[in-house]
Tab-separated table of C-alpha atoms in Angstrom:
chain	number	residue	atom	x	y	z
A	1	MET	CA	-21.755	44.673	-3.038
A	2	SER	CA	-17.992	43.613	-2.198
A	3	ASP	CA	-18.629	40.424	-0.336
A	4	HIS	CA	-14.957	39.417	-1.209
A	5	LYS	CA	-11.998	41.164	0.410
A	6	ILE	CA	-8.831	41.260	-1.243
A	7	ASN	CA	-5.709	40.560	0.770
A	8	PRO	CA	-2.283	40.005	-0.909
A	9	ASN	CA	-0.469	38.886	2.030
A	10	LYS	CA	-1.795	35.395	1.858
A	11	TRP	CA	-2.109	34.701	-1.989
A	12	ILE	CA	1.168	32.787	-2.172
A	13	ASP	CA	0.272	30.486	0.758
A	14	LEU	CA	-3.395	29.962	-0.483
A	15	TYR	CA	-3.225	29.847	-4.396
A	16	SER	CA	0.197	29.304	-5.191
A	17	ASP	CA	-0.465	25.386	-5.279
A	18	TYR	CA	-3.898	25.799	-7.440
A	19	LEU	CA	-2.621	28.342	-10.018
A	20	PHE	CA	0.822	26.461	-10.717
A	21	ASN	CA	-1.081	23.059	-11.136
A	22	TYR	CA	-3.305	24.985	-13.433
A	23	THR	CA	-0.598	26.093	-15.236
A	24	ILE	CA	1.620	23.090	-15.473
A	25	THR	CA	-1.091	21.251	-17.422
A	26	ARG	CA	-1.188	24.131	-19.807
A	27	VAL	CA	2.293	24.914	-20.662
A	28	ASN	CA	4.060	21.644	-19.612
A	29	ASP	CA	7.516	22.905	-18.728
A	30	ARG	CA	7.927	24.067	-14.914
A	31	ALA	CA	10.380	27.061	-15.403
A	32	ILE	CA	7.580	28.779	-17.605
A	33	ALA	CA	4.923	27.722	-15.303
A	34	GLN	CA	6.760	29.096	-12.146
A	35	ASP	CA	7.424	32.529	-14.330
A	36	LEU	CA	3.712	32.785	-15.394
A	37	VAL	CA	2.502	32.193	-11.631
A	38	SER	CA	4.826	34.714	-10.342
A	39	ASP	CA	3.732	37.113	-12.993
A	40	THR	CA	-0.077	36.710	-12.212
A	41	PHE	CA	0.488	37.677	-8.412
A	42	LEU	CA	2.565	40.737	-9.300
A	43	ALA	CA	0.147	41.881	-12.204
A	44	GLY	CA	-2.717	41.124	-9.821
A	45	LEU	CA	-1.107	43.269	-7.045
A	46	LYS	CA	-0.878	45.922	-9.691
A	47	SER	CA	-4.299	45.777	-10.527
A	48	MET	CA	-5.552	45.231	-7.177
A	49	LYS	CA	-7.741	48.436	-7.435
A	50	ASN	CA	-9.799	47.018	-9.976
A	51	PHE	CA	-10.950	43.945	-8.132
A	52	LYS	CA	-14.787	44.562	-7.444
A	53	GLY	CA	-15.535	41.565	-5.255
A	54	GLU	CA	-17.771	39.715	-7.307
A	55	ALA	CA	-15.687	36.640	-7.539
A	56	SER	CA	-13.327	35.243	-5.086
A	57	GLU	CA	-9.914	36.084	-5.118
A	58	ARG	CA	-8.794	32.892	-6.437
A	59	THR	CA	-11.451	32.981	-9.367
A	60	TRP	CA	-9.850	36.421	-10.003
A	61	LEU	CA	-6.290	35.457	-10.171
A	62	VAL	CA	-7.243	32.397	-12.293
A	63	SER	CA	-8.930	34.932	-14.984
A	64	ILE	CA	-5.562	36.784	-14.762
A	65	LEU	CA	-3.488	33.729	-15.353
A	66	LYS	CA	-5.376	32.789	-18.075
A	67	ARG	CA	-4.648	35.963	-20.155
A	68	LYS	CA	-0.982	35.242	-19.056
A	69	VAL	CA	-0.851	31.690	-20.528
A	70	ILE	CA	-2.511	33.142	-23.538
A	71	ASP	CA	0.407	35.855	-23.808
A	72	HIS	CA	2.627	33.070	-23.762
A	73	TYR	CA	1.572	31.189	-26.481
A	74	ARG	CA	1.099	34.555	-28.356
A	75	LYS	CA	4.591	35.307	-28.046
A	76	ILE	CA	6.471	32.059	-28.739
A	77	ASN	CA	4.432	31.824	-31.914
A	78	SER	CA	4.991	35.883	-32.904
A	79	ASN	CA	8.955	35.311	-32.685
A	80	LYS	CA	9.381	36.218	-35.987
A	81	GLY	CA	6.196	37.915	-36.587
A	82	LYS	CA	4.700	35.163	-38.379
A	83	ALA	CA	1.386	33.747	-37.815
A	84	GLU	CA	2.562	30.204	-37.600
A	85	VAL	CA	2.040	27.547	-35.012
A	86	ARG	CA	5.433	26.330	-33.884
A	87	MET	CA	5.346	23.259	-32.497
A	88	SER	CA	8.417	20.663	-31.582
A	89	TYR	CA	7.110	17.395	-32.288
A	90	ASN	CA	10.025	15.879	-30.296
A	91	ALA	CA	12.645	17.983	-28.916
A	92	ASP	CA	15.275	15.263	-28.633
A	93	SER	CA	18.115	15.157	-30.960
A	94	GLU	CA	18.434	11.492	-31.138
A	95	THR	CA	14.928	11.093	-32.778
A	96	GLU	CA	15.737	14.315	-35.431
A	97	GLY	CA	14.620	13.630	-38.952
A	98	ASP	CA	12.545	10.455	-37.800
A	99	TRP	CA	9.275	10.133	-39.564
A	100	LEU	CA	6.592	11.416	-37.570
A	101	GLU	CA	5.157	8.228	-37.346
A	102	GLU	CA	7.701	6.600	-35.810
A	103	ARG	CA	7.178	9.396	-33.043
A	104	VAL	CA	3.644	8.527	-32.468
A	105	ALA	CA	3.190	8.331	-28.551
A	106	ASP	CA	2.995	5.081	-26.883
A	107	PRO	CA	-1.091	4.798	-26.508
A	108	PHE	CA	-0.706	3.343	-23.226
A	109	ASP	CA	0.995	6.474	-22.249
A	110	LYS	CA	-0.403	9.472	-20.934
A	111	THR	CA	-3.233	10.739	-23.108
A	112	ALA	CA	-5.032	14.126	-22.845
A	113	GLU	CA	-7.828	12.414	-20.752
A	114	ASP	CA	-5.501	11.563	-18.417
A	115	GLN	CA	-4.143	15.068	-18.081
A	116	ILE	CA	-7.483	16.468	-18.039
A	117	GLU	CA	-8.341	13.914	-15.007
A	118	ASN	CA	-5.374	14.993	-13.395
A	119	THR	CA	-5.749	18.364	-13.286
A	120	GLU	CA	-9.477	17.846	-11.877
A	121	LEU	CA	-8.016	15.221	-9.278
A	122	ALA	CA	-5.647	17.836	-8.280
A	123	ASN	CA	-8.183	20.610	-7.820
A	124	ALA	CA	-10.448	18.017	-5.740
A	125	ILE	CA	-7.262	17.405	-3.670
A	126	ASP	CA	-6.783	21.004	-3.197
A	127	ASP	CA	-10.451	21.547	-2.183
A	128	CYS	CA	-10.459	18.999	0.137
A	129	LEU	CA	-7.240	19.958	1.922
A	130	SER	CA	-8.622	23.508	2.188
A	131	LYS	CA	-11.705	22.127	4.196
A	132	LEU	CA	-9.578	20.019	6.819
A	133	PRO	CA	-8.637	21.964	9.825
A	134	LYS	CA	-5.732	24.153	9.396
A	135	LYS	CA	-3.099	22.231	11.640
A	136	GLN	CA	-4.375	18.759	10.071
A	137	ALA	CA	-4.069	20.007	6.339
A	138	GLN	CA	-0.493	21.554	7.260
A	139	ILE	CA	0.803	18.208	8.655
A	140	PHE	CA	-0.925	15.968	6.138
A	141	GLU	CA	0.944	18.227	3.298
A	142	MET	CA	4.285	17.959	4.934
A	143	LYS	CA	4.207	14.463	5.280
A	144	THR	CA	2.247	13.074	2.403
A	145	ILE	CA	2.985	15.261	-0.554
A	146	LEU	CA	6.153	17.233	0.620
A	147	ASN	CA	7.539	13.689	1.785
A	148	TYR	CA	9.375	15.194	5.120
A	149	GLU	CA	10.586	12.762	7.629
A	150	THR	CA	8.481	11.896	10.677
A	151	GLU	CA	11.291	13.459	12.910
A	152	THR	CA	11.566	16.710	10.792
A	153	ILE	CA	7.965	17.333	11.303
A	154	CYS	CA	7.783	16.485	15.070
A	155	ASN	CA	11.036	18.672	15.660
A	156	GLU	CA	9.657	21.634	13.569
A	157	LEU	CA	6.061	21.912	15.006
A	158	GLU	CA	7.324	20.162	18.327
A	159	ILE	CA	4.991	17.331	18.796
A	160	THR	CA	5.500	13.963	19.601
A	161	ALA	CA	5.480	11.161	16.789
A	162	SER	CA	2.425	9.667	18.391
A	163	ASN	CA	0.607	12.685	18.217
A	164	LEU	CA	1.456	13.040	14.566
A	165	TRP	CA	0.110	9.891	13.760
A	166	VAL	CA	-3.070	10.535	15.378
A	167	ILE	CA	-3.332	13.656	13.448
A	168	ILE	CA	-2.237	12.281	10.013
A	169	HIS	CA	-4.733	9.628	10.776
A	170	ARG	CA	-7.811	12.078	11.325
A	171	ALA	CA	-6.663	13.668	8.258
A	172	ARG	CA	-6.583	10.652	6.213
A	173	THR	CA	-10.101	9.483	7.009
A	174	ALA	CA	-11.325	13.319	6.457
A	175	MET	CA	-9.377	13.071	3.021
A	176	ALA	CA	-10.773	9.674	1.690
A	177	GLY	CA	-14.137	10.801	2.975
A	178	CYS	CA	-14.107	13.974	0.907
A	179	LEU	CA	-12.801	12.428	-2.056
A	180	GLU	CA	-14.858	8.969	-1.659
A	181	LYS	CA	-17.919	10.530	-3.830
A	182	ASN	CA	-15.947	11.157	-7.050
A	183	TRP	CA	-12.596	9.094	-6.846
A	184	PHE	CA	-12.995	6.134	-5.001
B	1	MET	CA	1.147	-16.855	24.043
B	2	PHE	CA	1.638	-16.845	20.377
B	3	MET	CA	-1.863	-15.695	19.871
B	4	LYS	CA	-1.587	-12.991	22.206
B	5	LYS	CA	1.452	-11.571	20.452
B	6	PHE	CA	-0.422	-11.189	17.343
B	7	MET	CA	-3.684	-10.281	18.279
B	8	ILE	CA	-4.001	-6.522	17.386
B	9	SER	CA	-6.876	-4.077	18.089
B	10	CYS	CA	-8.583	-2.390	15.263
B	11	GLU	CA	-7.008	0.726	16.213
B	12	GLU	CA	-3.771	-0.719	16.272
B	13	SER	CA	-4.411	-2.074	12.632
B	14	GLY	CA	-5.327	1.495	11.535
B	15	HIS	CA	-2.192	2.923	13.143
B	16	ILE	CA	0.078	0.229	11.193
B	17	CYS	CA	-2.002	0.823	7.994
B	18	ASP	CA	-1.086	4.404	8.297
B	19	LYS	CA	2.399	3.605	8.523
B	20	ALA	CA	2.700	1.263	5.888
B	21	GLN	CA	1.418	4.240	3.583
B	22	TYR	CA	4.628	6.099	4.127
B	23	LYS	CA	6.554	2.692	4.170
B	24	GLU	CA	7.376	3.144	7.579
B	25	ALA	CA	5.592	-0.050	9.185
B	26	SER	CA	8.236	-2.490	10.310
B	27	ILE	CA	8.221	-6.440	9.062
B	28	ILE	CA	6.533	-7.585	12.560
B	29	GLU	CA	3.829	-5.024	12.223
B	30	LYS	CA	3.237	-5.909	8.785
B	31	VAL	CA	2.542	-9.562	9.411
B	32	LYS	CA	0.392	-8.588	12.542
B	33	PHE	CA	-1.557	-6.343	10.188
B	34	LYS	CA	-1.935	-8.830	7.813
B	35	PHE	CA	-3.406	-11.238	10.371
B	36	HIS	CA	-5.689	-8.740	11.511
B	37	THR	CA	-7.121	-7.891	8.235
B	38	PHE	CA	-7.704	-11.455	7.537
B	39	MET	CA	-10.205	-11.382	10.052
B	40	CYS	CA	-11.324	-7.699	10.220
B	41	ALA	CA	-13.848	-6.832	7.181
B	42	VAL	CA	-14.084	-3.117	8.490
B	43	CYS	CA	-10.120	-2.845	8.610
B	44	ARG	CA	-10.099	-4.845	5.261
B	45	GLN	CA	-12.073	-1.960	3.676
B	46	HIS	CA	-10.084	0.843	5.554
B	47	SER	CA	-6.836	-0.401	4.258
B	48	LYS	CA	-8.383	-0.464	0.862
B	49	ASN	CA	-9.323	3.066	1.033
B	50	ASN	CA	-6.147	3.894	2.602
B	51	THR	CA	-4.078	2.938	-0.132
B	52	LYS	CA	-6.232	4.391	-2.834
B	53	LEU	CA	-5.738	7.831	-1.202
B	54	THR	CA	-2.036	7.184	-1.491
B	55	GLN	CA	-2.334	6.251	-4.948
B	56	LEU	CA	-4.655	9.252	-6.062
B	57	ILE	CA	-2.167	11.834	-4.232
B	58	ASP	CA	1.178	10.076	-5.956
B	59	SER	CA	-0.305	10.481	-9.370
B	60	ILE	CA	-0.457	14.275	-8.922
B	61	LYS	CA	2.913	14.872	-7.423
B	62	GLY	CA	4.769	16.099	-10.195
B	63	ASN	CA	2.305	18.735	-10.578
B	64	GLN	CA	3.166	20.367	-7.446
B	65	LEU	CA	5.491	23.249	-6.439
B	66	SER	CA	8.676	21.962	-4.572
B	67	ILE	CA	8.982	23.836	-1.139
B	68	SER	CA	12.189	25.745	-2.851
B	69	GLU	CA	10.191	26.945	-5.884
B	70	LYS	CA	7.481	28.381	-3.617
B	71	LYS	CA	10.275	29.877	-1.161
B	72	GLU	CA	11.549	31.698	-4.307
B	73	LEU	CA	8.177	32.933	-5.404
B	74	LYS	CA	7.593	34.024	-2.100
B	75	THR	CA	10.543	36.037	-1.696
B	76	SER	CA	10.327	37.702	-5.010
B	77	PHE	CA	6.417	38.502	-4.247
B	78	GLU	CA	7.319	40.176	-0.986
B	79	LYS	CA	9.782	42.522	-2.339
B	80	GLU	CA	7.069	43.779	-5.017
B	81	LEU	CA	4.761	43.699	-2.147
B	82	GLN	CA	6.411	46.041	0.075
B	83	LYS	CA	7.098	48.558	-2.874
B	84	HIS	CA	3.331	48.843	-2.791
B	85	GLN	CA	2.391	49.278	0.730
């Protein structure tokens, strides 16, 4: 029955980006998101025996994370034991006391829809990255997402610059092909 | 003579296009590239797709864990992992 194996040694490398992206769009605070992801991994570790292998590891971890996010909101809303939804419309002290109408966001700014699209895009990019050969994905990520210098990558992986550009080119072509259907 | 210097192959044009995505192409390379894409429809399309890919990735960048954050996460998790094994 168990089609999926569990192996916590690789969790951070494989899933931390995906889970972080999932969390950051829901809690909107980097520090809190990081804590929640970390908590999720620890909780996963503790309840590893309960993993039945019906879903993939990632799905399983996301389901834990979901509970963690809900718990987080529950906690901040019950600080005084009141069933009250606490929202700070604007944390900025400069605008404190302004009427809400004056604080309405710029309609051309980020909207909820953008946020959703952003999450979907990030997941799509993640999926496409995981389809690339390992070395290509690693180099593409270092160069494009983490913004490493060409030299740094070359030194670290002991490859030549022209070698790097060939790999980047292949990765970019593959990524563009993978994202083409939905995102171009 | 002049033409020979500025005529580049599609391969080279692709290489410059990749470099330009990371702002690493020189001015001379860019001129060569512009000249090439002026004539070559395939490279024009490729350049368009390539730029779009850069834009897409740029738009999600804020949502990514930084290297130091990832490291931090990793060390704290590994401590816990050792207790479990």
